[in-house]
Amino acid sequence: MSVRLPLSPPDRVALFIAAAGLAGGILLYALGLRSSPVTDLPGRFALVALVVMAGAELLRRRAPLTALAIGTGAFTLDVCAGSLVANVGMYTDLVYAAVLYGPPAAYRRIPRATEAITVLGTLLAVALIRNPTSLLVGIALAVVLVAPAWTGVGVRVHRDAARAARLAAERTALLAELDRREAVVAERARMARELHDMVAGHLSAIAIHSSAALSIDEPEASREALGVIRQNSVQGLAEMRRLIGLLREAVGADEPAPTPRLDGLDALLERARTSVHDDRFSFVLRDVRGAGKLPVPVELAAYRIVQESLTNVVKHAAPGPVTVELTRDGNGAGPLTVRVASVLGGDAGPRAPGAGAGLVGMRERVGLLGGALTAGPVADDGKVWEVRAELPVDSEEKIS
């Protein structure tokens, strides 16, 4: 059993047109202001057509084609019984509404149909009346049919254009919001990498030396461990304050912030040497990349990769040689290769929450530059751990 939903009530415009047309038509009929009938039908049929036409107006927006079909029959009856101006006015509105609110097929076909009816009606009037006044029939048909149809076309074109512009604006706003969210996510990821790279090394040294101070019952060793802990705490806090200051600073926010350069690798190695505090470690820097200028993003990524690799050396490597090597192929014109090798330790030591984020950050940095990163044992005996990154250099930077 099918259930029919009740129809929504007609809009206020339809009610107003129907009421005004019905009242105006009754007044005109009472005053006798109507045209001569073309048939012998009694004049009261014009009132019947008036009521039917007013009822069709109530459907002008909900069912425009049905309203036009009903109105066409009522208009024909009105012309045969002596036309009322109110009926003519409401019928023109039904033609206009059918074009404006009807389906696309009606929007395309109704104007053509009104033009064809106007031409045929004019030719028929000329053939029957054979008088120049027969052209008035064509003018009347054009006013009643063609004019409202093409008015509806114009209004519908502008309405559809406005709707398309509104949808385009909404789509643009949505894309802008998506771009903003992606930018926020990318910036948060970049800040997370920077924060990790700046602080993780110091915190790792603090964790290792605090564990040593707790496990070794020697005043001299504990004093040295506490000195290293204090040094790394001060440096970590200083770098943290610098990063927070950059985030909070509003003045000069558009100016580029100072970034670490590869010239500071000696200081990194010295800091790592101080952190392990073991004479069996030897840190060697081999910088054979030539004199070619590197882009700032490439140089920053290389610095952070070396920094994180040395942090992992402090946490996990066994005593032995630690080699940091920078090379470029093609006589200093090719990609930059960063290599950090150390002796693989057998015991990973205490692991802090979030361990492994450093390697993830290195892969993200290299991936953003379109490079490649490998990390793992390389010697035949599996006792040497190597981090190797190849960072492409932009051709524009090569030219400069």
PDB file of N, CA and C in Angstrom, residues 18 20 38 41 74 78 122 125 139 186 207 226 256 260 320 335 338 348 393:
ATOM      1  N   ALA A  18      -3.216  34.518  -7.384  1.00  0.00           N
ATOM      2  CA  ALA A  18      -4.525  33.891  -7.561  1.00  0.00           C
ATOM      3  C   ALA A  18      -5.629  34.751  -6.957  1.00  0.00           C
ATOM      4  N   ALA A  20      -5.580  38.045  -6.278  1.00  0.00           N
ATOM      5  CA  ALA A  20      -5.719  39.305  -7.008  1.00  0.00           C
ATOM      6  C   ALA A  20      -6.394  39.074  -8.354  1.00  0.00           C
ATOM      7  N   VAL A  38     -15.975  34.856 -29.161  1.00  0.00           N
ATOM      8  CA  VAL A  38     -15.814  34.375 -30.540  1.00  0.00           C
ATOM      9  C   VAL A  38     -16.782  33.243 -30.832  1.00  0.00           C
ATOM     10  N   LEU A  41     -21.006  30.893 -26.621  1.00  0.00           N
ATOM     11  CA  LEU A  41     -21.027  30.492 -25.220  1.00  0.00           C
ATOM     12  C   LEU A  41     -21.498  31.634 -24.337  1.00  0.00           C
ATOM     13  N   ALA A  74      -8.326  26.715 -19.651  1.00  0.00           N
ATOM     14  CA  ALA A  74      -9.149  27.808 -19.126  1.00  0.00           C
ATOM     15  C   ALA A  74      -9.059  29.033 -20.024  1.00  0.00           C
ATOM     16  N   ASP A  78     -11.998  30.973 -21.905  1.00  0.00           N
ATOM     17  CA  ASP A  78     -12.170  32.414 -21.678  1.00  0.00           C
ATOM     18  C   ASP A  78     -12.296  33.158 -22.997  1.00  0.00           C
ATOM     19  N   THR A 122      -0.946  33.934 -36.523  1.00  0.00           N
ATOM     20  CA  THR A 122      -0.969  35.132 -37.372  1.00  0.00           C
ATOM     21  C   THR A 122      -1.326  34.767 -38.806  1.00  0.00           C
ATOM     22  N   ALA A 125      -5.020  33.950 -39.024  1.00  0.00           N
ATOM     23  CA  ALA A 125      -5.856  35.150 -38.942  1.00  0.00           C
ATOM     24  C   ALA A 125      -5.833  35.915 -40.248  1.00  0.00           C
ATOM     25  N   ILE A 139       0.162  40.150 -32.882  1.00  0.00           N
ATOM     26  CA  ILE A 139       0.752  40.959 -31.805  1.00  0.00           C
ATOM     27  C   ILE A 139       0.231  40.508 -30.449  1.00  0.00           C
ATOM     28  N   ALA A 186      51.232  20.422   7.732  1.00  0.00           N
ATOM     29  CA  ALA A 186      52.627  20.411   7.306  1.00  0.00           C
ATOM     30  C   ALA A 186      53.499  21.240   8.239  1.00  0.00           C
ATOM     31  N   ALA A 207      69.588  11.470  29.870  1.00  0.00           N
ATOM     32  CA  ALA A 207      69.092  10.168  30.304  1.00  0.00           C
ATOM     33  C   ALA A 207      70.225   9.170  30.497  1.00  0.00           C
ATOM     34  N   LEU A 226      77.087  14.466  36.247  1.00  0.00           N
ATOM     35  CA  LEU A 226      76.217  15.601  36.550  1.00  0.00           C
ATOM     36  C   LEU A 226      76.636  16.845  35.776  1.00  0.00           C
ATOM     37  N   PRO A 256      63.448  35.648   7.403  1.00  0.00           N
ATOM     38  CA  PRO A 256      63.938  34.286   7.577  1.00  0.00           C
ATOM     39  C   PRO A 256      64.689  34.121   8.885  1.00  0.00           C
ATOM     40  N   PRO A 260      70.670  26.280  11.058  1.00  0.00           N
ATOM     41  CA  PRO A 260      71.982  25.652  11.222  1.00  0.00           C
ATOM     42  C   PRO A 260      72.630  25.393   9.866  1.00  0.00           C
ATOM     43  N   GLY A 320      84.073   3.017  19.629  1.00  0.00           N
ATOM     44  CA  GLY A 320      84.803   2.797  18.391  1.00  0.00           C
ATOM     45  C   GLY A 320      84.769   4.043  17.541  1.00  0.00           C
ATOM     46  N   PRO A 335      74.409  15.434  -6.443  1.00  0.00           N
ATOM     47  CA  PRO A 335      73.689  15.405  -5.165  1.00  0.00           C
ATOM     48  C   PRO A 335      74.655  15.288  -3.987  1.00  0.00           C
ATOM     49  N   VAL A 338      75.313  12.230   2.500  1.00  0.00           N
ATOM     50  CA  VAL A 338      75.648  12.319   3.916  1.00  0.00           C
ATOM     51  C   VAL A 338      75.756  10.897   4.452  1.00  0.00           C
ATOM     52  N   ALA A 348      70.631  -1.960  23.358  1.00  0.00           N
ATOM     53  CA  ALA A 348      70.024  -0.684  22.981  1.00  0.00           C
ATOM     54  C   ALA A 348      69.944   0.267  24.139  1.00  0.00           C
ATOM     55  N   VAL A 393      70.286  18.288  -5.331  1.00  0.00           N
ATOM     56  CA  VAL A 393      70.505  19.722  -5.284  1.00  0.00           C
ATOM     57  C   VAL A 393      69.774  20.343  -6.460  1.00  0.00           C
TER      58      VAL A 393
END
